Short mmCIF file of C-alpha atoms and ligand atoms in Angstrom, two decimals:
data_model
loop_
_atom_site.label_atom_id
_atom_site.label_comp_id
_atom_site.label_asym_id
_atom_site.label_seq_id
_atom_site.Cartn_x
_atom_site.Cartn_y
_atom_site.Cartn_z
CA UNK A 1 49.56 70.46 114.52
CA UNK A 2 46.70 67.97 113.96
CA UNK A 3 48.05 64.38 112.78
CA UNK A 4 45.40 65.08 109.97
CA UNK A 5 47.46 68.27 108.74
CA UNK A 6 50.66 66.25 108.18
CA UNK A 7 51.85 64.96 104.97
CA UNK A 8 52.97 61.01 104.37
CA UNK A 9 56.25 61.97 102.99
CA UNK A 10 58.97 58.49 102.44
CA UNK A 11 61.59 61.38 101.45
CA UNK A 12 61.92 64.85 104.20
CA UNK A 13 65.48 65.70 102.55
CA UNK A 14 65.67 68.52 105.66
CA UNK A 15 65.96 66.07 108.03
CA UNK A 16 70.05 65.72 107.46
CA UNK A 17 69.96 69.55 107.02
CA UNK A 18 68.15 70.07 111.05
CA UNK A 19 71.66 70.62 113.12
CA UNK A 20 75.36 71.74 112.43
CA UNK A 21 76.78 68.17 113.02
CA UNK A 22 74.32 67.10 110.87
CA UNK A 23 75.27 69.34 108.10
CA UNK A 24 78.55 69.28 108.70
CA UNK A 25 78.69 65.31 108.47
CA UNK A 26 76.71 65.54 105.14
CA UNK A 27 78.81 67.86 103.20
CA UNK A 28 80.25 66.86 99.90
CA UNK A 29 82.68 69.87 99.28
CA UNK A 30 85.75 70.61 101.37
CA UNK A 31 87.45 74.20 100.38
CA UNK A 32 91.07 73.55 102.46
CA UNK A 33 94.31 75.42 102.45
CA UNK A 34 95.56 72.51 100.47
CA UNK A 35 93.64 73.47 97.43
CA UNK A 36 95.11 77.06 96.96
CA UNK A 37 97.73 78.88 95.26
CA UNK A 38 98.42 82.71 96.16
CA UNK A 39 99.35 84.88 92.56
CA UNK A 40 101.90 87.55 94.18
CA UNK A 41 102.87 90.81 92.19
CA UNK A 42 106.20 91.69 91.87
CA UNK A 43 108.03 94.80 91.53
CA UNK A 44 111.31 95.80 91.55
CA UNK A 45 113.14 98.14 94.81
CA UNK A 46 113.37 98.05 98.20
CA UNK A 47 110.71 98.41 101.34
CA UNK A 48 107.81 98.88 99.19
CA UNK A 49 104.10 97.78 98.61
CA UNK A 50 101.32 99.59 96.38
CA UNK A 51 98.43 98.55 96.31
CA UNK A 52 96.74 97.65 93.06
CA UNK A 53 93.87 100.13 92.87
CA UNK A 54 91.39 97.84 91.35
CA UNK A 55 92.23 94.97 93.76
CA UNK A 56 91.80 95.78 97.08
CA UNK A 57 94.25 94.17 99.16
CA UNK A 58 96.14 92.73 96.65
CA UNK A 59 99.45 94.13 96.21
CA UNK A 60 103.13 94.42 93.95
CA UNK A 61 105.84 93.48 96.09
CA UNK A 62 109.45 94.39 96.27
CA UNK A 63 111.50 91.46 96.57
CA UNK A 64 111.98 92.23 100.44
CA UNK A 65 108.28 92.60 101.27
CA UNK A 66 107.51 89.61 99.29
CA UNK A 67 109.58 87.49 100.95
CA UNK A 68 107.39 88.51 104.22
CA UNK A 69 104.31 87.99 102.53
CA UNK A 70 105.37 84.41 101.22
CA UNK A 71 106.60 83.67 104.79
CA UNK A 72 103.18 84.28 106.00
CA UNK A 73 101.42 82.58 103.60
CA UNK A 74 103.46 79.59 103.98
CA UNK A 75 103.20 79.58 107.64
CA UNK A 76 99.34 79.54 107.01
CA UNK A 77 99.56 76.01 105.46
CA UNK A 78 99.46 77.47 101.55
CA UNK A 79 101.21 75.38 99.54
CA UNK A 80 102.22 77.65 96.46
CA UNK A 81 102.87 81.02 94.99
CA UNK A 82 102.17 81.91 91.51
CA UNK A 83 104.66 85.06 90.61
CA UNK A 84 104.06 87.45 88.18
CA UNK A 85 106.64 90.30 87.53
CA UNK A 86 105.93 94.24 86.71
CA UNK A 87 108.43 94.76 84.04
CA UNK A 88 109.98 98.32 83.69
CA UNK A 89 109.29 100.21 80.69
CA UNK A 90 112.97 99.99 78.85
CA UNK A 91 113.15 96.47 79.48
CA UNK A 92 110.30 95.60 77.21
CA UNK A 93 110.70 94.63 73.47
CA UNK A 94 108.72 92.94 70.74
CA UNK A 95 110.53 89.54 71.43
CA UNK A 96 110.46 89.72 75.79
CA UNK A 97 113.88 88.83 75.79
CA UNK A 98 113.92 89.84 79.47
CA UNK A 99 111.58 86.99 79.94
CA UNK A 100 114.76 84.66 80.01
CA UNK A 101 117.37 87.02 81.33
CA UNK A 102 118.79 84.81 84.39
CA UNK A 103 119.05 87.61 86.49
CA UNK A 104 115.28 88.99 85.54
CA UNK A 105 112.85 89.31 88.16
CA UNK A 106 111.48 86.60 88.03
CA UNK A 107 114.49 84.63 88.39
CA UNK A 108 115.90 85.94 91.64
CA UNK A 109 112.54 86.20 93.09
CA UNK A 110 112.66 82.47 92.75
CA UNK A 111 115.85 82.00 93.58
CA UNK A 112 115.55 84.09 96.77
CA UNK A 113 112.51 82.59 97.91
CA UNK A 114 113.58 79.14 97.44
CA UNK A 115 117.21 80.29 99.79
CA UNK A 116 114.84 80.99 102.33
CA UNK A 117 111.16 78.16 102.46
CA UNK A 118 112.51 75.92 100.05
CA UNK A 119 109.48 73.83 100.46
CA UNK A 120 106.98 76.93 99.59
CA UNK A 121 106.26 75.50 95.83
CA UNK A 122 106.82 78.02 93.32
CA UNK A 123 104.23 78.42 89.75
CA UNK A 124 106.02 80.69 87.33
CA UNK A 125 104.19 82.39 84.22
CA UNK A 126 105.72 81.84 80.85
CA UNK A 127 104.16 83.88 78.60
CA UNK A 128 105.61 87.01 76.77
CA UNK A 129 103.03 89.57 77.93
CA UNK A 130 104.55 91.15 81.07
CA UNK A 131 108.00 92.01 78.64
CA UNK A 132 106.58 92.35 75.57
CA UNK A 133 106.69 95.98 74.10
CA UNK A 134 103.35 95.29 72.12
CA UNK A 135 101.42 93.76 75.50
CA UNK A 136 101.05 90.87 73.75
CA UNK A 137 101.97 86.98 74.61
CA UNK A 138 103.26 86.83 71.84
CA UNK A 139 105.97 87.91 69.13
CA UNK A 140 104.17 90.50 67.29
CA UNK A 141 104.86 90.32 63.02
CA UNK A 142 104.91 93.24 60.91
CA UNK A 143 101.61 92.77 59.87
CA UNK A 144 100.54 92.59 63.49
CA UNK A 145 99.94 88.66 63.25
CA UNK A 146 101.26 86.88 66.93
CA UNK A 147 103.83 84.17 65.48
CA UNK A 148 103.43 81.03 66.61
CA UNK A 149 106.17 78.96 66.51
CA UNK A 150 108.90 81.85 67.15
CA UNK A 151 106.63 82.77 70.08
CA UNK A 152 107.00 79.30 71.32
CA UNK A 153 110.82 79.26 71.28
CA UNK A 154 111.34 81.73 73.52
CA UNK A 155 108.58 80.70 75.55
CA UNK A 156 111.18 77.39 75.54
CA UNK A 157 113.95 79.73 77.11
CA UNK A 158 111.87 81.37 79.51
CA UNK A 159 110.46 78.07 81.18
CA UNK A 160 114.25 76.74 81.55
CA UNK A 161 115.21 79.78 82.63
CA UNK A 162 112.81 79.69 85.80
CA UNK A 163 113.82 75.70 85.90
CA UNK A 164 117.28 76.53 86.55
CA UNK A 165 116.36 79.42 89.37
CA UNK A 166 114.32 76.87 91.17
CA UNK A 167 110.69 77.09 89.92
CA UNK A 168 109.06 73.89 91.03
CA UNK A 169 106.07 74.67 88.72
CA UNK A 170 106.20 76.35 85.55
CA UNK A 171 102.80 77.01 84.30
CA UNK A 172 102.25 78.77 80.39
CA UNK A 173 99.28 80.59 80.12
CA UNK A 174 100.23 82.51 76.55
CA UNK A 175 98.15 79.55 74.42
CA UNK A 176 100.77 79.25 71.37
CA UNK A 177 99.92 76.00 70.06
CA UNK A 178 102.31 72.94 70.66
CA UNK A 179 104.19 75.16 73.88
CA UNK A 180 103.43 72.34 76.16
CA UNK A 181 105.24 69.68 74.60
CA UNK A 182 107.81 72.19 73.15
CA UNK A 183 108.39 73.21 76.98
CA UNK A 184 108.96 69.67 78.01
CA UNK A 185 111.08 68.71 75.77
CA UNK A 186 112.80 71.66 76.48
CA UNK A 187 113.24 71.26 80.13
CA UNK A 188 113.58 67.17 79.86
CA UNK A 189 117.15 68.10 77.82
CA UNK A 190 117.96 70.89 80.33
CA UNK A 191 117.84 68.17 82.69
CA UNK A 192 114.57 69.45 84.20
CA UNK A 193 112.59 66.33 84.62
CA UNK A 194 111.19 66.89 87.82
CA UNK A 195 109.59 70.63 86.77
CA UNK A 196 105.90 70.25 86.35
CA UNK A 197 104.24 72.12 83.70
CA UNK A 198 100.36 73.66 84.89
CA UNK A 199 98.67 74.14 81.54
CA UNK A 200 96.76 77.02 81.24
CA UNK A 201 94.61 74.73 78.81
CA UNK A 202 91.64 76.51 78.37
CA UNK A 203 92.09 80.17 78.87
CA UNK A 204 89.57 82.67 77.56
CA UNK A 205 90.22 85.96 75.92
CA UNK A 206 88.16 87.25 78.71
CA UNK A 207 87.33 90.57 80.15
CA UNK A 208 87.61 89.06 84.02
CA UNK A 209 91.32 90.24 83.34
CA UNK A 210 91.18 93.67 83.40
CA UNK A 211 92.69 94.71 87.04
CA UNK A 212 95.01 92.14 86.90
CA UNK A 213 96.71 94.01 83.47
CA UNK A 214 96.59 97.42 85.31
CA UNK A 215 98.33 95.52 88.38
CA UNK A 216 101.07 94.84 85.30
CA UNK A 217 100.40 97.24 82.87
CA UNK A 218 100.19 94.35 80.63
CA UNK A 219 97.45 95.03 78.89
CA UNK A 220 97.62 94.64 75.05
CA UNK A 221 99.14 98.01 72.72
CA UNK A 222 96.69 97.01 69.94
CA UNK A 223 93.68 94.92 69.08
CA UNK A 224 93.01 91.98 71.92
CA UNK A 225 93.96 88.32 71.98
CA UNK A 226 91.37 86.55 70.46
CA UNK A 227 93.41 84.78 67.99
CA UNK A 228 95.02 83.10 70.79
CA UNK A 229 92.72 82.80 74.10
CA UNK A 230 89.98 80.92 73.71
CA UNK A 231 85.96 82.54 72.37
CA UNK A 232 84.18 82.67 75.66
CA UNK A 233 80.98 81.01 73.65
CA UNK A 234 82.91 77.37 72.97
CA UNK A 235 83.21 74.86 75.32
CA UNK A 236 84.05 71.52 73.15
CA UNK A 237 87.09 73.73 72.17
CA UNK A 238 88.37 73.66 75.38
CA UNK A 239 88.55 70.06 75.21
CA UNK A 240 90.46 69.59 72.20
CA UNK A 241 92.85 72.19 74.26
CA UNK A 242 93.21 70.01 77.32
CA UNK A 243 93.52 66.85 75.18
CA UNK A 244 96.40 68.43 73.55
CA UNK A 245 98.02 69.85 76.44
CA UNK A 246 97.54 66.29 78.14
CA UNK A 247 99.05 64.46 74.97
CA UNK A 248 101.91 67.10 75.02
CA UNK A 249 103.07 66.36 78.64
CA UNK A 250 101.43 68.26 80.91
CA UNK A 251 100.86 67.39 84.73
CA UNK A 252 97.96 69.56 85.63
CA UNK A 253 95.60 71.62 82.99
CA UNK A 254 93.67 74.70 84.05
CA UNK A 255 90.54 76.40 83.20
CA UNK A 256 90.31 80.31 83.78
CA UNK A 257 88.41 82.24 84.45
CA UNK A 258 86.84 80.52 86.82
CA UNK A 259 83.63 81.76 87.54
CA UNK A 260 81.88 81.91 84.24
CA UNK A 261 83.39 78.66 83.33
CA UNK A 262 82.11 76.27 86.17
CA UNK A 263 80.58 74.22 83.41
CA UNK A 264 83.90 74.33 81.93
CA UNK A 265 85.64 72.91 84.85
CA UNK A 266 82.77 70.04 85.14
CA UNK A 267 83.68 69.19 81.78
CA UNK A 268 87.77 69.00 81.84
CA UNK A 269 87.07 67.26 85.27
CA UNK A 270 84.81 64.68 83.59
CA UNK A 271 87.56 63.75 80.97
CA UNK A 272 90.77 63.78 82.72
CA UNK A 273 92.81 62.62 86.00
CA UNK A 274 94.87 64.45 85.97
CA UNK A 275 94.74 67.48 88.28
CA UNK A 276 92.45 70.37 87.27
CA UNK A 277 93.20 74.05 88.45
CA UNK A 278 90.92 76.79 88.27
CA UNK A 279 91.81 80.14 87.73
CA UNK A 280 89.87 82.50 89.72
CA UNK A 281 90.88 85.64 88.15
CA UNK A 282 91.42 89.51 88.94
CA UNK A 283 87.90 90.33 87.51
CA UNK A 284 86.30 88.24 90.04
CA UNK A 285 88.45 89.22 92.80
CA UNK A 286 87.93 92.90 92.24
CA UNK A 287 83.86 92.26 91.45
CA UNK A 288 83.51 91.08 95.24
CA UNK A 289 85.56 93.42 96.85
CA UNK A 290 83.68 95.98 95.46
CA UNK A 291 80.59 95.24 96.58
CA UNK A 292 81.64 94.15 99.68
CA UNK A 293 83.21 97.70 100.37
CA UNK A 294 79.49 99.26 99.28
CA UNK A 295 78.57 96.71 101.94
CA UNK A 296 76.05 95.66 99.35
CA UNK A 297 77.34 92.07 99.60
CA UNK A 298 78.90 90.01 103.10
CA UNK A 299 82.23 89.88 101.09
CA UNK A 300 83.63 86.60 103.08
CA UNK A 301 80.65 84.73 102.93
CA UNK A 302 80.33 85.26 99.08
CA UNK A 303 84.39 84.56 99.06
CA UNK A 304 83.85 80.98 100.25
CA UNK A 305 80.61 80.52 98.72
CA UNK A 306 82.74 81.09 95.60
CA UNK A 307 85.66 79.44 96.17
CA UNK A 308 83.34 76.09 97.33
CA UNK A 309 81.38 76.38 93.77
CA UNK A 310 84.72 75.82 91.75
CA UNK A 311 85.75 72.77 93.99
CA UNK A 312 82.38 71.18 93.75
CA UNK A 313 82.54 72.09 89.78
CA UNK A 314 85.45 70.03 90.11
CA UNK A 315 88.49 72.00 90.62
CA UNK A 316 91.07 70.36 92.88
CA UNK A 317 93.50 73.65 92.94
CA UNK A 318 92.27 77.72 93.02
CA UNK A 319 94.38 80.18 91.67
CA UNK A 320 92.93 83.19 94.01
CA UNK A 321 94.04 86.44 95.25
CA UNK A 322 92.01 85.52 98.80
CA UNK A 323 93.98 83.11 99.55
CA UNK A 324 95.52 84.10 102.72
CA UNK A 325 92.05 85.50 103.63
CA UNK A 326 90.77 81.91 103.18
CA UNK A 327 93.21 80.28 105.06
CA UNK A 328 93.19 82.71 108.19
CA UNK A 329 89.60 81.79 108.12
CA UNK A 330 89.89 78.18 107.34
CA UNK A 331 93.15 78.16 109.90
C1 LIG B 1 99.28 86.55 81.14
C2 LIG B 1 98.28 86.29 82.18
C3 LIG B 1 97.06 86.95 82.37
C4 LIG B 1 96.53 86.46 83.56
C5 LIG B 1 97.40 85.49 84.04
N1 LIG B 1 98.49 85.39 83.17
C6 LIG B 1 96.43 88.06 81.62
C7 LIG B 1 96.10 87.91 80.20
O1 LIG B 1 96.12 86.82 79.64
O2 LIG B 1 95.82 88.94 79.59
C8 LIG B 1 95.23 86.94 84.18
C9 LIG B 1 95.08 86.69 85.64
C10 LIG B 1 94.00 87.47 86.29
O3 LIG B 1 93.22 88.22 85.65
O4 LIG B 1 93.91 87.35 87.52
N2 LIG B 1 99.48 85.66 80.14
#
């Protein structure tokens, strides 16, 4: 190339880009095992594993299998489990009173776990949905209205109740308002001071959810839950939410989804320290295993693509169901 041919450029931003050290020296974003939390299905029985059709590789667990599954993803460096339980049919009533039952899933799942990797940390879901007859999160009225502050009590019971099996992390994702600092008080006079609460802050009545309800056949009897989860359109709302949620005690807030709400995480990052999770959900999950089966998409490469877009949104912890696909890679 003629000298003539060349431009005077002050500024060739490639030049950092030119070799893998170089790149690798350069790069603001870090995705590590330490960021992620592995959601687990749980069923109850013996020696089995089904696989939820609309998540690929993601499966509900009886309690023995699980315990396998949490071995191996603790011995892959991932710090937590979030459990979420698939409630029989004649256990479910408007109320979820079996959301509390000490000897619930839930409960000896914990307690079971925590016999055998006590140091595996352990995110529990209070919310009324997987036990409620209705498939809603919350207590259901006669005139089909989710009650608030009745909702909230039992969402009170159900947090202690995972407290006193062991949860290290009990995270309520049902979006009554005033749970938060309901749930601490709660817990403080149970004697639970050193349980943190995750605050599903600013959760959207999203569609992203979909497999994750057939994986629990959660999914609401009637209507949806817009007059709880957040419009997907608002994102100033979700700030009031984290405020409040902050105000009422909690030690980390989360935004979920994920994916459609990287601007959300920017924001909740920009106005807090305090840890913020991101939710990447079922929907999004499901969306790249799919086309990564048509072999439409290379599904690993968009995984971590992904995954690397919500920490440099700002998200120190992912909720994902790749997580022990991450970390074998990341390993
Ligand atoms: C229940 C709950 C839901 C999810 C986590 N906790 C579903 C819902 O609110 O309907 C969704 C997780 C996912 O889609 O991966 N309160």
């Amino acid at each position: 190339m003629s000298n003539s041919s060349r431009l005077n450029l002050v500024q060739r931003p490639r030049r950092i880009r030119r070799t893998e050290a170089l790149r690798r020296m350069t790069c603001e974003t870090q995705l590590t095992v330490n960021d992620l939390i592995y959601p687990l299905f749980i069923m109850e029985g013996e020696n089995t594993k089904v696989e939820v059709t609309s998540m690929p590789g993601s499966y509900r667990y009886t309690l023995d299998l699980l315990l396998k599954e949490v071995a191996e993803a603790h011995a892959l460096g991932i710090p937590a489990i979030a459990l979420f339980p698939l409630v029989a049919e004649d256990k479910k009533d408007n109320a979820g009173t079996e959301s509390y039952n000490p000897d619930g899933l839930i409960q000896r799942t914990v307690r079971a776990i925590k016999q055998e990797l006590p140091d595996m940390m352990i995110v529990t879901d209070v919310a009324l949905d997987p036990f409620s007859s209705k498939g809603h999160d919350g207590i259901v009225s006669d005139d089909g209205e989710i009650l608030n502050d009745e909702t909230v009590e039992v969402l009170v019971k159900q947090a202690i109740s995972h407290a006193e099996a062991g949860a290290d992390i009990v995270a309520p994702s049902d979006m009554m308002d005033g749970r938060i600092g309901a749930i601490r008080q709660g817990l403080d006079a149970a004697g639970y001071t050193n349980v943190s609460i995750l605050a599903y802050s600013a959760k959207y009545a999203s569609a992203y959810y979909g497999p994750f309800r057939d994986a629990l056949d959660s999914a609401p009897k009637f209507g949806d839950k817009k007059t709880y989860q957040m419009n997907p359109a608002n994102a100033r709302e979700a700030l009031t939410e984290v405020e409040l949620d902050i105000a009422e005690g909690a030690d980390m807030v989360m935004v979920k989804p994920a994916l459609a709400y990287l601007d959300i995480i920017q924001l909740v990052r920009s106005t807090t320290n305090l840890p913020v999770a991101a939710y990447n959900v079922s929907g999004e999950y499901a969306m790249i295993k799919a086309a990564g089966e048509k072999g439409w998409i290379d599904e690993k490469k968009v995984m971590l693509e992904t995954l690397t877009s919500m920490k440099r949104a700002g998200a120190d912890v992912i909720l994902t169901y790749f997580a022990k696909e991450v970390a074998l890679i990341l390993h």
